[in-house]
CSV table of C-alpha atoms in Angstrom, one decimal:
chain,number,residue,atom,x,y,z
A,28,UNK,CA,110.7,145.0,122.6
A,29,UNK,CA,111.6,145.2,118.9
A,30,UNK,CA,111.9,149.0,118.8
A,31,UNK,CA,112.5,149.5,122.6
A,32,UNK,CA,108.8,150.6,122.9
A,33,UNK,CA,106.2,148.8,124.9
A,34,UNK,CA,102.7,149.7,123.7
A,35,UNK,CA,100.2,149.4,126.5
A,36,UNK,CA,96.5,149.7,125.9
A,37,UNK,CA,94.8,150.4,129.2
A,38,UNK,CA,91.5,149.2,127.7
A,39,UNK,CA,93.0,145.8,126.7
A,40,UNK,CA,94.7,144.3,129.7
A,41,UNK,CA,95.4,141.1,127.7
A,42,UNK,CA,97.5,142.9,125.1
A,43,UNK,CA,101.0,141.5,125.2
A,44,UNK,CA,104.1,142.3,123.1
A,45,UNK,CA,107.0,140.1,122.4
A,46,UNK,CA,110.1,140.7,124.6
A,47,UNK,CA,113.5,140.5,123.0
A,48,UNK,CA,117.0,140.3,124.4
A,49,UNK,CA,119.8,141.7,122.3
A,50,UNK,CA,123.2,139.9,122.2
A,51,UNK,CA,126.2,142.1,121.8
A,52,UNK,CA,129.9,141.2,121.3
A,53,UNK,CA,131.9,142.0,124.4
A,54,UNK,CA,134.8,143.0,122.2
A,55,UNK,CA,133.3,145.1,119.5
A,56,UNK,CA,130.0,145.9,121.1
A,57,UNK,CA,128.3,145.2,117.8
A,58,UNK,CA,124.8,143.7,118.0
A,59,UNK,CA,125.0,140.0,117.0
A,60,UNK,CA,121.5,138.9,117.2
A,61,UNK,CA,118.1,139.3,118.9
A,62,UNK,CA,116.9,136.6,121.1
A,63,UNK,CA,113.2,135.9,121.1
A,64,UNK,CA,111.6,133.3,123.3
A,65,UNK,CA,112.4,129.9,121.9
A,66,UNK,CA,108.8,128.7,122.5
A,67,UNK,CA,107.5,131.9,120.8
A,68,UNK,CA,105.8,132.8,124.1
A,69,UNK,CA,104.8,136.5,124.6
A,70,UNK,CA,105.1,136.1,128.3
A,71,UNK,CA,108.0,138.2,129.7
A,72,UNK,CA,111.0,136.1,130.6
A,73,UNK,CA,114.3,136.8,132.4
A,74,UNK,CA,117.8,135.4,132.0
A,75,UNK,CA,119.1,133.8,135.2
A,76,UNK,CA,122.6,132.9,134.1
A,77,UNK,CA,124.7,131.9,131.1
A,78,UNK,CA,127.7,129.7,130.6
A,79,UNK,CA,129.6,128.6,127.5
A,80,UNK,CA,126.7,129.7,125.3
A,81,UNK,CA,123.9,128.0,127.3
A,82,UNK,CA,121.3,130.4,128.6
A,83,UNK,CA,118.9,129.7,131.5
A,84,UNK,CA,115.6,131.5,131.2
A,85,UNK,CA,112.4,131.5,133.2
A,86,UNK,CA,109.5,133.7,134.2
A,87,UNK,CA,110.2,137.3,134.9
A,88,UNK,CA,108.4,136.9,138.2
A,89,UNK,CA,109.4,133.5,139.6
A,90,UNK,CA,107.2,131.0,141.4
A,91,UNK,CA,108.0,127.6,142.7
A,92,UNK,CA,106.4,126.0,139.6
A,93,UNK,CA,107.8,128.4,137.0
A,94,UNK,CA,109.0,126.4,134.0
A,95,UNK,CA,112.8,126.6,133.5
A,96,UNK,CA,114.4,126.4,130.0
A,97,UNK,CA,118.1,125.8,129.2
A,98,UNK,CA,118.6,127.2,125.8
A,99,UNK,CA,121.3,127.1,123.1
A,100,UNK,CA,120.5,130.0,120.8
A,101,UNK,CA,123.2,129.2,118.3
A,102,UNK,CA,121.8,125.8,117.3
A,103,UNK,CA,118.2,126.6,118.5
A,104,UNK,CA,118.1,123.7,120.9
A,105,UNK,CA,116.2,123.8,124.1
A,106,UNK,CA,115.9,121.6,127.2
A,107,UNK,CA,113.1,122.0,129.7
A,108,UNK,CA,114.0,120.4,133.0
A,109,UNK,CA,111.2,118.3,134.6
A,110,UNK,CA,108.9,120.0,137.1
A,111,UNK,CA,110.2,119.2,140.6
A,112,UNK,CA,107.9,117.0,142.7
A,113,UNK,CA,109.7,117.9,145.9
A,114,UNK,CA,107.7,121.1,146.5
A,115,UNK,CA,104.0,121.2,147.3
A,116,UNK,CA,103.7,124.6,149.0
A,117,UNK,CA,103.8,128.1,147.7
A,118,UNK,CA,106.8,130.4,148.4
A,119,UNK,CA,106.9,134.2,148.7
A,120,UNK,CA,110.5,134.5,147.4
A,121,UNK,CA,112.2,132.4,144.7
A,122,UNK,CA,115.8,132.9,143.5
A,123,UNK,CA,117.2,131.0,140.5
A,124,UNK,CA,120.8,130.8,139.3
A,125,UNK,CA,122.6,128.8,136.6
A,126,UNK,CA,126.2,128.1,135.7
A,127,UNK,CA,128.9,125.5,135.1
A,128,UNK,CA,130.6,123.6,137.9
A,129,UNK,CA,134.1,122.7,136.6
A,130,UNK,CA,134.7,120.3,139.6
A,131,UNK,CA,132.1,117.9,138.4
A,132,UNK,CA,131.9,118.9,134.7
A,133,UNK,CA,128.2,119.6,134.9
A,134,UNK,CA,125.8,122.5,134.4
A,135,UNK,CA,123.8,123.3,137.5
A,136,UNK,CA,120.7,125.3,138.3
A,137,UNK,CA,120.1,126.3,142.0
A,138,UNK,CA,116.7,127.3,143.1
A,139,UNK,CA,116.2,128.8,146.6
A,140,UNK,CA,112.7,129.3,147.9
A,141,UNK,CA,111.5,131.0,151.1
A,142,UNK,CA,108.1,131.4,152.8
A,143,UNK,CA,106.9,134.4,154.7
A,144,UNK,CA,107.4,132.4,157.9
A,145,UNK,CA,111.1,131.9,157.2
A,146,UNK,CA,111.0,128.3,155.9
A,147,UNK,CA,113.7,127.7,153.3
A,148,UNK,CA,114.0,125.1,150.6
A,149,UNK,CA,116.9,124.6,148.2
A,150,UNK,CA,116.9,122.5,145.1
A,151,UNK,CA,119.7,121.7,142.6
A,152,UNK,CA,119.2,120.6,139.0
A,153,UNK,CA,121.8,118.6,137.2
A,154,UNK,CA,122.1,119.0,133.4
A,155,UNK,CA,123.9,115.7,133.1
A,156,UNK,CA,121.2,113.6,134.9
A,157,UNK,CA,118.2,115.9,134.0
A,158,UNK,CA,116.9,115.7,137.5
A,159,UNK,CA,116.3,117.8,140.7
A,160,UNK,CA,117.7,117.1,144.1
A,161,UNK,CA,116.3,118.6,147.3
A,162,UNK,CA,118.9,119.7,149.8
A,163,UNK,CA,117.9,118.2,153.2
A,164,UNK,CA,120.3,120.0,155.6
A,165,UNK,CA,119.8,123.7,156.0
A,166,UNK,CA,122.2,125.5,158.4
A,167,UNK,CA,120.7,127.1,161.5
A,168,UNK,CA,121.8,130.6,160.6
A,169,UNK,CA,119.5,130.4,157.6
A,170,UNK,CA,116.5,129.4,159.6
A,171,UNK,CA,115.5,132.9,160.5
A,172,UNK,CA,113.9,136.0,159.0
A,173,UNK,CA,116.1,137.4,156.3
A,174,UNK,CA,115.8,139.2,152.9
A,175,UNK,CA,117.4,138.0,149.7
A,176,UNK,CA,118.9,140.6,147.4
A,177,UNK,CA,121.3,140.2,144.4
A,178,UNK,CA,123.3,137.1,143.6
A,179,UNK,CA,125.8,135.6,141.2
A,180,UNK,CA,127.1,132.2,140.2
A,181,UNK,CA,130.8,131.4,139.9
A,182,UNK,CA,132.7,128.1,139.6
A,183,UNK,CA,129.7,126.1,140.5
A,184,UNK,CA,128.9,128.1,143.6
A,185,UNK,CA,125.8,130.3,144.0
A,186,UNK,CA,126.3,133.5,146.0
A,187,UNK,CA,123.5,135.6,147.4
A,188,UNK,CA,123.5,138.9,149.3
A,189,UNK,CA,121.2,138.5,152.3
A,190,UNK,CA,120.1,141.0,154.9
A,191,UNK,CA,119.3,139.9,158.5
A,192,UNK,CA,118.2,142.9,160.4
A,193,UNK,CA,120.9,145.6,160.1
A,194,UNK,CA,123.6,143.1,159.0
A,195,UNK,CA,124.4,142.3,155.4
A,196,UNK,CA,126.2,139.1,154.5
A,197,UNK,CA,127.0,136.9,151.5
A,198,UNK,CA,125.6,133.3,151.6
A,199,UNK,CA,127.4,130.8,149.4
A,200,UNK,CA,126.1,127.4,148.3
A,201,UNK,CA,128.3,124.9,146.4
A,202,UNK,CA,126.1,123.0,144.0
A,203,UNK,CA,128.3,119.9,144.0
A,204,UNK,CA,129.4,119.5,147.7
A,205,UNK,CA,126.0,121.0,148.9
A,206,UNK,CA,127.8,123.1,151.5
A,207,UNK,CA,126.6,126.4,152.8
A,208,UNK,CA,128.9,129.2,154.0
A,209,UNK,CA,128.2,132.7,155.3
A,210,UNK,CA,130.6,135.7,155.0
A,211,UNK,CA,129.6,138.8,157.0
A,212,UNK,CA,129.9,141.9,154.8
A,213,UNK,CA,132.2,144.8,155.8
A,214,UNK,CA,130.8,147.2,158.3
A,215,UNK,CA,130.8,150.0,155.7
A,216,UNK,CA,128.1,148.3,153.8
A,217,UNK,CA,124.9,149.5,155.3
A,218,UNK,CA,122.4,150.0,152.4
A,219,UNK,CA,121.2,147.6,149.7
A,220,UNK,CA,120.2,150.2,147.1
A,221,UNK,CA,123.7,150.7,145.8
A,222,UNK,CA,125.1,147.3,146.6
A,223,UNK,CA,126.2,144.8,143.8
A,224,UNK,CA,127.9,141.4,143.9
A,225,UNK,CA,130.0,140.1,141.0
A,226,UNK,CA,133.4,138.6,140.1
A,227,UNK,CA,136.6,140.6,139.9
A,228,UNK,CA,139.8,138.9,138.8
A,229,UNK,CA,138.4,135.5,139.7
A,230,UNK,CA,137.3,136.6,143.1
A,231,UNK,CA,133.8,137.2,144.4
A,232,UNK,CA,133.5,140.9,145.1
A,233,UNK,CA,131.1,143.5,146.5
A,234,UNK,CA,130.7,146.9,145.0
A,235,UNK,CA,129.0,149.7,147.0
A,236,UNK,CA,128.4,153.1,145.3
A,237,UNK,CA,128.9,156.3,147.3
A,238,UNK,CA,127.9,159.7,146.1
A,239,UNK,CA,130.6,161.6,148.0
A,240,UNK,CA,134.4,161.4,147.3
A,241,UNK,CA,137.5,163.1,148.5
A,242,UNK,CA,138.1,164.5,145.0
A,243,UNK,CA,135.7,167.1,143.8
A,244,UNK,CA,133.6,166.0,140.8
A,245,UNK,CA,134.5,162.4,141.3
A,246,UNK,CA,132.2,159.4,142.1
A,247,UNK,CA,133.4,156.1,143.4
A,248,UNK,CA,132.4,152.5,143.9
A,249,UNK,CA,134.1,150.9,146.9
A,250,UNK,CA,135.4,147.5,146.1
A,251,UNK,CA,135.9,144.4,148.4
A,252,UNK,CA,137.1,141.0,147.2
A,253,UNK,CA,136.7,137.7,149.0
A,254,UNK,CA,140.1,136.2,149.5
A,255,UNK,CA,140.7,133.1,151.7
A,256,UNK,CA,137.3,133.6,153.3
A,257,UNK,CA,138.0,137.2,154.3
A,258,UNK,CA,137.0,140.5,152.7
A,259,UNK,CA,139.9,142.6,151.4
A,260,UNK,CA,139.2,146.2,150.5
A,261,UNK,CA,140.9,147.4,147.3
A,262,UNK,CA,141.2,150.9,145.9
A,263,UNK,CA,137.8,152.0,144.7
A,264,UNK,CA,136.6,152.4,141.1
A,265,UNK,CA,136.7,156.2,140.5
A,266,UNK,CA,134.9,158.0,137.6
A,267,UNK,CA,133.6,161.5,136.7
A,268,UNK,CA,130.6,162.4,138.8
A,269,UNK,CA,127.4,162.0,136.8
A,270,UNK,CA,124.1,160.1,136.5
A,271,UNK,CA,125.7,156.6,136.6
A,272,UNK,CA,124.2,153.4,137.8
A,273,UNK,CA,126.4,150.3,138.6
A,274,UNK,CA,125.5,147.2,136.6
A,275,UNK,CA,128.4,144.9,137.5
A,276,UNK,CA,131.9,144.0,136.2
A,277,UNK,CA,132.8,142.8,132.7
A,278,UNK,CA,134.9,139.7,132.0
A,279,UNK,CA,137.7,142.1,131.3
A,280,UNK,CA,137.4,143.4,134.9
A,281,UNK,CA,136.0,146.8,134.0
A,282,UNK,CA,133.1,148.4,135.8
A,283,UNK,CA,129.9,148.1,133.8
A,284,UNK,CA,127.9,151.3,134.2
A,285,UNK,CA,124.7,152.8,132.9
A,286,UNK,CA,124.8,156.6,132.1
A,287,UNK,CA,121.3,157.9,132.3
A,288,UNK,CA,120.1,160.5,129.9
A,289,UNK,CA,116.9,161.7,131.5
A,290,UNK,CA,116.1,164.2,128.7
A,291,UNK,CA,116.0,161.5,126.1
A,292,UNK,CA,114.7,158.9,128.5
A,293,UNK,CA,117.4,156.3,127.6
A,294,UNK,CA,120.6,154.9,129.2
A,295,UNK,CA,124.0,154.3,127.7
A,296,UNK,CA,126.3,151.4,128.6
A,297,UNK,CA,129.7,152.6,129.7
A,298,UNK,CA,132.9,150.9,130.9
A,299,UNK,CA,135.1,152.3,133.7
A,300,UNK,CA,138.8,151.2,133.6
A,301,UNK,CA,140.1,150.4,137.1
A,302,UNK,CA,143.7,151.7,136.5
A,303,UNK,CA,143.1,154.7,134.2
A,304,UNK,CA,139.8,155.7,135.9
A,305,UNK,CA,138.5,156.6,132.4
A,306,UNK,CA,134.9,156.0,131.4
A,307,UNK,CA,134.4,154.9,127.8
A,308,UNK,CA,131.1,154.7,125.9
A,309,UNK,CA,130.3,151.4,124.2
A,310,UNK,CA,127.7,152.8,121.8
A,311,UNK,CA,125.1,150.5,123.2
A,312,UNK,CA,121.9,152.3,124.1
A,313,UNK,CA,119.7,150.8,126.8
A,314,UNK,CA,116.0,151.0,126.1
A,315,UNK,CA,113.2,152.5,127.9
A,316,UNK,CA,110.0,150.6,128.7
A,317,UNK,CA,107.0,153.0,129.2
A,318,UNK,CA,104.1,152.0,131.3
A,319,UNK,CA,101.6,154.9,131.7
A,320,UNK,CA,103.5,157.7,133.4
A,321,UNK,CA,106.3,155.4,134.6
A,322,UNK,CA,109.5,154.9,132.7
A,323,UNK,CA,111.6,151.9,133.7
A,324,UNK,CA,115.1,151.5,132.3
A,325,UNK,CA,116.0,147.9,131.5
A,326,UNK,CA,119.5,146.6,130.9
A,327,UNK,CA,120.7,144.5,128.0
A,328,UNK,CA,122.2,141.3,129.3
A,329,UNK,CA,125.8,140.3,128.6
A,330,UNK,CA,126.4,136.7,127.8
A,331,UNK,CA,129.9,135.7,128.8
A,332,UNK,CA,131.2,134.8,125.3
A,333,UNK,CA,130.1,134.0,121.8
A,334,UNK,CA,131.5,130.4,122.1
A,335,UNK,CA,128.3,128.4,121.9
A,336,UNK,CA,128.2,124.7,122.7
A,337,UNK,CA,126.1,122.1,120.9
A,338,UNK,CA,124.7,120.1,123.8
């Protein structure tokens, strides 16, 4: 919201305010621009991936028929993919990811949808052909009851953390070859609340935050990287103990953290250097969205670079 404030009138449930995303430089942390909805909609939207300046946005709460927009803010151009005709039932869980596949020189959107009864549907959108394709072959290990959590998109492959009973694993789907793979997570990962998936030094990685550490006054994020289809544990990220939340890893391989200031009701974006273990402030303040007595911190998204393509 323009001033990080959301004005809610309980007597007017139809009152809506414009939601804005702020774009910051990943080098200077200076604010470059504010991104309002390209169609001037007041409906809240979310960013589901960005690559080379193209941004994929859709509804904050996804449904199977949520409109998807691929947007170039620098030249104010927008493409809205056609509504898929492959789906005619409602799904309880929808996940959307977007990125570039260098192997086929195409931008892809991957949409995974699951019903309460465990049925799974996967669709892939091609920017080049402006069309959707339904994936016909779903592996047996996905035809069961499971919960989807966080995900990321890297080199044309969509990765998702999934939970099947007490077991966590990472599911990968190559948007070009249409191949699925499953990588069982390390045994030490046993809770989803502090679990994050991202890219560290060109490898998919898992971050798991632990409150206790061998060193007094030190917090840590355990780090595993996926190398040759195996998880390799590296030395953890360590930082001074405090009210930090893990947001991911920057393109400079530093840990993105949110330091929460509960007295002021805001958060501050920080970087933790892997080698020096030092935490530095970026000067970026994360806003607070108030709804009645509930305060929800929301993070400002990072777009990978300021190099914007005219597509």
